[in-house]
Amino acid sequence: MTTTTTTHIQETLQNVYDKFKDVRDGEVASYIPELAKAKPDDFGISLTTVDGQVFSVGDFEKEFTIQSICKPFAFLMALEEFGRDAVLEKVCVEPSGDAFNSIELEPKTMRPFNPMINAGAIAIASMIKKSSRDCGVQYFVDKMGLAAGRKLDIDQAVLVSETETGNRNRAIAYLMLNCGIIDAAVDHALHQYFAQCSLKVNCQDLAMMSATLANMGINPVTKQQVFGLEYVKDVLAVMFTCGLYDYAGEWAYRVGLPAKSGVGGGIVAVVNRQLGISVYSPRLDAKGNSVRGIAVCKELAAHLGLHAFDFTNVGSSFMEWLTAAK
Ligand code: GLU
């Protein structure tokens, strides 16, 4: 990549940052007391290309908890460990059109609708929880560290807060025990899920993780194969249709990228074989998605022609844009 190109990308991020930096709409999540401590005005954007170029602006080193952005990665780990059929026996891949914490199962099979809402993610956590609590959590933390390219840790205060206040998730888990979706080690599965949500990351970590998905499971900087190639497409497909809760349809329509948001204020989007984007801004809209996160992704997708089906404009794809900028 030439210096002109890299300058152009950095300038684009800076312009988008400046455009939205004064937006104050939305509220910080408060249903978990620890999350309410986030600084509402924090704002960072990162973009990592599959050839390992990293671009960031704003509070990109500020740590926060990954929350629901853990879900696609946990789904990927379950697919790697158990294969497609065994995972689909426990969780469907249908958009629910409902909120992240909805208490409902698919009426015919009693499976959760998809792995991106809490029910599906708890079913996945039950599958990947391993024989001891520490073992399952450590496996997840280590693998996510490889995707981020640095060692990561759990935020213990958030984990305690999740555990103390997670009665709705407990209700969902017991409903799934009753329907034979998860085994009787309910507390163990919930611990795995709460710990996954409590992983501490920054915006740059998330962009590297999403670039790892874009790069067929290979971390673009360390060059390590973190995830097997076979199931990355499964995860991207489900992120595309279910990643933004009950905003997923409009997101696919307007932004057109596989993505996942979390109530910690993070959001990631994947441009397959090209790059990973992430935004951190903790003020959320009524559906639990970061207000500025959505605005930034819409702007970048429009400006750089990133929508998966955006083929009408000549030179609209990011790679063509890069070539033109050389
Ligand atoms: N830990 C949160 C919960 O399960 C995650 C929610 C989210 O980020 O959507 O309630």
XYZ file of C-alpha atoms and ligand atoms in Angstrom:
336
model
C 0.000 0.000 0.000
C 1.462 3.390 -0.938
C 1.856 6.312 1.453
C -0.806 8.209 -0.497
C -3.250 5.366 0.052
C -2.573 5.055 3.752
C -2.883 8.812 4.213
C -6.161 8.708 2.327
C -7.581 5.994 4.610
C -6.453 7.808 7.752
C -8.000 11.042 6.474
C -11.250 9.271 5.677
C -11.457 7.893 9.241
C -10.643 11.320 10.677
C -13.350 12.981 8.562
C -15.958 10.420 9.641
C -14.855 10.812 13.258
C -15.159 14.618 13.028
C -18.564 14.337 11.399
C -20.051 12.356 14.307
C -17.938 13.363 17.287
C -20.522 15.786 18.666
C -23.497 13.421 18.376
C -24.905 12.874 21.876
C -27.987 10.741 21.094
C -28.606 7.496 22.976
C -27.963 6.211 26.482
C -25.206 4.111 28.015
C -26.442 0.605 28.971
C -27.427 0.561 32.619
C -29.044 -2.828 33.129
C -25.686 -4.120 34.374
C -24.453 -1.606 36.990
C -20.812 -1.878 35.886
C -21.671 -0.919 32.283
C -23.319 2.300 33.473
C -19.832 3.500 34.501
C -18.734 3.860 30.843
C -17.858 7.387 29.710
C -20.739 8.253 27.346
C -18.683 10.489 25.075
C -15.848 8.033 24.384
C -15.523 7.497 20.650
C -13.020 5.463 18.654
C -12.857 4.017 15.151
C -10.418 1.394 13.826
C -9.955 -0.218 10.446
C -7.578 -3.098 9.697
C -6.928 -4.384 6.196
C -6.229 -8.022 5.383
C -2.675 -7.071 4.464
C -2.117 -5.951 8.046
C -2.458 -2.152 7.836
C -3.996 -0.673 10.985
C -5.737 2.711 11.045
C -7.357 4.262 14.111
C -8.760 7.518 15.394
C -10.111 8.789 18.741
C -10.373 6.574 21.845
C -9.272 3.427 20.054
C -7.169 2.194 22.989
C -9.901 2.634 25.586
C -10.896 -0.757 27.033
C -14.502 -1.886 27.397
C -16.244 -5.247 27.537
C -16.963 -7.079 24.336
C -20.498 -8.123 25.395
C -22.454 -9.627 22.510
C -19.575 -9.294 20.048
C -18.314 -12.489 21.718
C -21.227 -14.370 20.128
C -20.006 -14.877 16.534
C -16.588 -15.982 17.813
C -18.068 -18.440 20.315
C -20.292 -19.784 17.511
C -17.176 -20.272 15.382
C -15.443 -22.142 18.217
C -18.469 -24.440 18.611
C -18.504 -25.162 14.863
C -14.796 -25.985 14.968
C -15.216 -28.316 17.939
C -18.472 -30.064 17.037
C -19.148 -29.457 13.337
C -22.138 -27.974 11.557
C -24.734 -30.702 12.172
C -24.178 -30.990 15.920
C -24.332 -27.221 16.370
C -27.460 -26.849 14.242
C -29.128 -29.516 16.342
C -28.983 -27.071 19.239
C -29.352 -23.654 17.572
C -31.163 -22.477 14.400
C -29.779 -19.828 12.053
C -33.007 -17.865 11.566
C -33.260 -14.130 12.300
C -35.682 -13.693 15.192
C -36.535 -10.049 14.562
C -36.726 -9.775 18.337
C -34.600 -8.185 21.035
C -31.271 -9.703 22.127
C -32.698 -10.991 25.408
C -36.069 -12.256 24.171
C -37.375 -15.358 25.938
C -38.556 -17.497 23.076
C -37.559 -20.654 21.221
C -38.446 -21.816 17.726
C -41.882 -23.417 18.345
C -41.410 -26.640 16.338
C -37.925 -27.705 17.472
C -37.631 -25.597 20.647
C -34.175 -24.463 19.531
C -33.066 -20.833 19.986
C -33.510 -18.848 16.767
C -29.840 -18.037 16.222
C -26.459 -17.836 17.998
C -26.429 -14.001 17.980
C -29.202 -13.574 20.561
C -28.766 -14.523 24.208
C -30.634 -17.845 24.047
C -28.518 -19.115 21.152
C -25.326 -17.770 22.677
C -26.048 -19.507 26.001
C -26.690 -22.774 24.121
C -23.332 -22.300 22.357
C -21.625 -21.465 25.673
C -23.021 -24.703 27.091
C -21.420 -26.601 24.186
C -17.960 -25.013 24.468
C -17.788 -24.815 28.268
C -15.232 -27.685 28.688
C -14.810 -29.845 31.791
C -13.964 -27.072 34.240
C -15.114 -23.441 34.436
C -11.594 -22.058 34.188
C -10.650 -24.298 31.287
C -13.557 -23.251 29.061
C -13.128 -19.551 29.797
C -9.349 -19.705 29.322
C -9.726 -21.428 25.962
C -12.052 -18.647 24.792
C -9.834 -15.848 26.166
C -6.686 -17.304 24.593
C -8.270 -17.788 21.190
C -9.683 -14.248 21.209
C -6.223 -13.003 22.182
C -4.802 -14.684 19.086
C -7.463 -12.977 16.957
C -6.669 -9.602 18.562
C -2.925 -10.180 18.358
C -2.377 -9.494 22.063
C -3.116 -11.110 25.423
C -6.628 -10.350 26.683
C -8.309 -10.628 30.098
C -11.726 -10.831 31.676
C -13.083 -7.733 33.457
C -13.818 -9.328 36.824
C -16.064 -6.494 38.035
C -18.282 -6.798 34.944
C -18.335 -10.587 35.325
C -19.562 -10.229 38.925
C -22.149 -7.670 37.822
C -23.373 -9.913 34.966
C -23.613 -12.878 37.335
C -25.463 -10.952 40.042
C -28.001 -9.377 37.703
C -28.358 -12.069 35.023
C -31.701 -13.522 36.071
C -33.265 -13.110 32.659
C -30.402 -15.096 31.121
C -30.844 -17.656 33.916
C -34.533 -17.958 32.971
C -33.606 -18.464 29.303
C -31.064 -21.140 30.291
C -33.541 -23.065 32.446
C -36.127 -22.931 29.666
C -33.522 -24.512 27.366
C -32.670 -27.139 29.996
C -36.350 -27.997 30.141
C -36.443 -28.385 26.340
C -33.294 -30.552 26.210
C -31.177 -27.936 24.403
C -28.558 -27.596 27.147
C -27.330 -30.062 29.763
C -27.906 -29.817 33.510
C -24.712 -27.834 34.208
C -26.694 -24.597 33.859
C -24.545 -22.456 36.170
C -21.425 -23.651 34.388
C -22.881 -22.689 30.977
C -23.989 -19.291 32.300
C -20.553 -18.660 33.804
C -19.008 -19.398 30.404
C -21.465 -16.995 28.735
C -21.074 -14.192 31.312
C -17.267 -14.499 31.175
C -17.276 -14.359 27.370
C -19.345 -11.140 27.513
C -16.909 -9.698 30.094
C -13.811 -9.971 27.893
C -11.917 -6.654 27.932
C -11.046 -5.314 24.483
C -10.355 -2.015 22.782
C -11.520 -0.765 19.414
C -8.276 -1.768 17.699
C -8.593 -5.335 19.049
C -12.072 -5.610 17.576
C -10.946 -4.371 14.159
C -8.148 -6.954 14.208
C -10.613 -9.700 15.172
C -12.981 -8.741 12.384
C -10.066 -8.469 9.922
C -9.133 -12.015 11.015
C -12.605 -13.134 9.927
C -12.235 -11.139 6.689
C -8.852 -12.801 6.135
C -10.152 -16.402 6.205
C -9.327 -16.900 9.894
C -5.721 -15.663 9.652
C -4.667 -12.739 11.845
C -3.426 -10.216 9.224
C -0.505 -9.000 11.361
C 0.754 -12.107 13.201
C -0.174 -14.273 10.167
C -1.351 -16.974 12.567
C -4.266 -19.180 11.440
C -6.558 -18.516 14.424
C -9.756 -20.006 13.033
C -10.105 -22.787 10.495
C -11.218 -21.568 7.081
C -14.087 -24.050 6.866
C -16.563 -22.310 9.171
C -15.753 -18.625 8.754
C -18.401 -18.307 6.048
C -21.043 -19.847 8.346
C -20.352 -17.161 10.892
C -20.309 -14.295 8.388
C -23.651 -15.466 6.973
C -25.281 -15.464 10.400
C -23.701 -12.104 11.282
C -25.158 -10.745 8.054
C -28.710 -11.855 8.822
C -28.828 -11.733 12.641
C -25.959 -9.580 13.934
C -27.847 -6.407 14.823
C -30.727 -7.817 16.881
C -34.076 -6.472 15.725
C -32.285 -3.949 13.467
C -30.652 -6.744 11.438
C -32.876 -6.392 8.363
C -32.479 -2.661 8.035
C -28.749 -2.988 8.682
C -28.359 -5.531 5.854
C -30.332 -3.199 3.631
C -28.511 0.007 4.478
C -24.958 -1.134 5.318
C -24.865 -4.588 3.752
C -22.046 -6.103 5.820
C -21.773 -8.994 8.285
C -21.623 -7.299 11.676
C -22.178 -7.643 15.399
C -22.882 -5.086 18.079
C -22.649 -5.317 21.863
C -24.255 -3.317 24.663
C -20.774 -2.289 25.843
C -20.847 0.147 22.897
C -18.719 -1.801 20.431
C -19.663 -2.771 16.910
C -17.700 -4.723 14.300
C -18.277 -5.092 10.566
C -16.482 -7.418 8.188
C -15.723 -6.702 4.543
C -14.947 -10.200 3.363
C -11.386 -10.666 2.044
C -10.742 -6.944 2.455
C -10.924 -5.464 5.937
C -12.391 -5.265 9.426
C -13.997 -2.163 10.914
C -14.842 -1.432 14.511
C -16.353 1.478 16.381
C -16.551 2.146 20.108
C -19.143 4.606 21.363
C -21.181 3.543 24.410
C -24.375 5.555 23.859
C -26.943 3.037 22.579
C -30.213 3.394 20.718
C -33.460 1.765 21.896
C -32.453 -1.523 20.242
C -29.154 -1.740 22.126
C -26.886 -0.741 19.219
C -24.262 2.009 19.420
C -25.728 5.170 17.849
C -22.439 6.500 16.501
C -21.304 2.950 15.684
C -24.179 2.581 13.259
C -23.708 6.078 11.848
C -19.982 5.497 11.212
C -20.534 2.116 9.538
C -23.243 3.574 7.296
C -20.969 6.439 6.331
C -17.928 4.239 5.638
C -19.998 1.703 3.692
C -21.470 4.463 1.519
C -18.220 6.370 1.090
C -16.042 3.349 0.324
C -18.672 1.303 -1.535
C -18.510 -1.558 0.978
C -22.101 -2.867 0.782
C -21.936 -6.544 -0.211
C -24.165 -5.916 -3.239
C -22.814 -2.535 -4.214
C -21.716 -3.349 -7.751
C -23.453 -0.568 -9.635
C -20.816 2.124 -9.187
C -17.654 1.591 -11.184
C -14.731 1.748 -8.810
C -16.978 1.407 -5.811
C -15.282 -1.540 -4.142
C -12.676 -0.813 -1.521
C -9.904 -2.581 -3.417
C -10.672 -0.604 -6.551
C -10.752 2.527 -4.455
C -7.327 1.630 -3.077
C -5.918 0.973 -6.516
C -7.305 4.266 -7.792
C -5.728 6.084 -4.871
C -2.257 4.700 -5.660
N -24.142 -9.658 28.619
C -25.249 -9.145 27.927
C -26.469 -9.986 28.206
O -26.446 -11.161 27.985
C -24.946 -9.083 26.466
C -25.977 -8.340 25.764
C -25.523 -7.671 24.499
O -24.404 -7.173 24.347
O -26.380 -7.620 23.630
O -27.465 -9.525 28.662
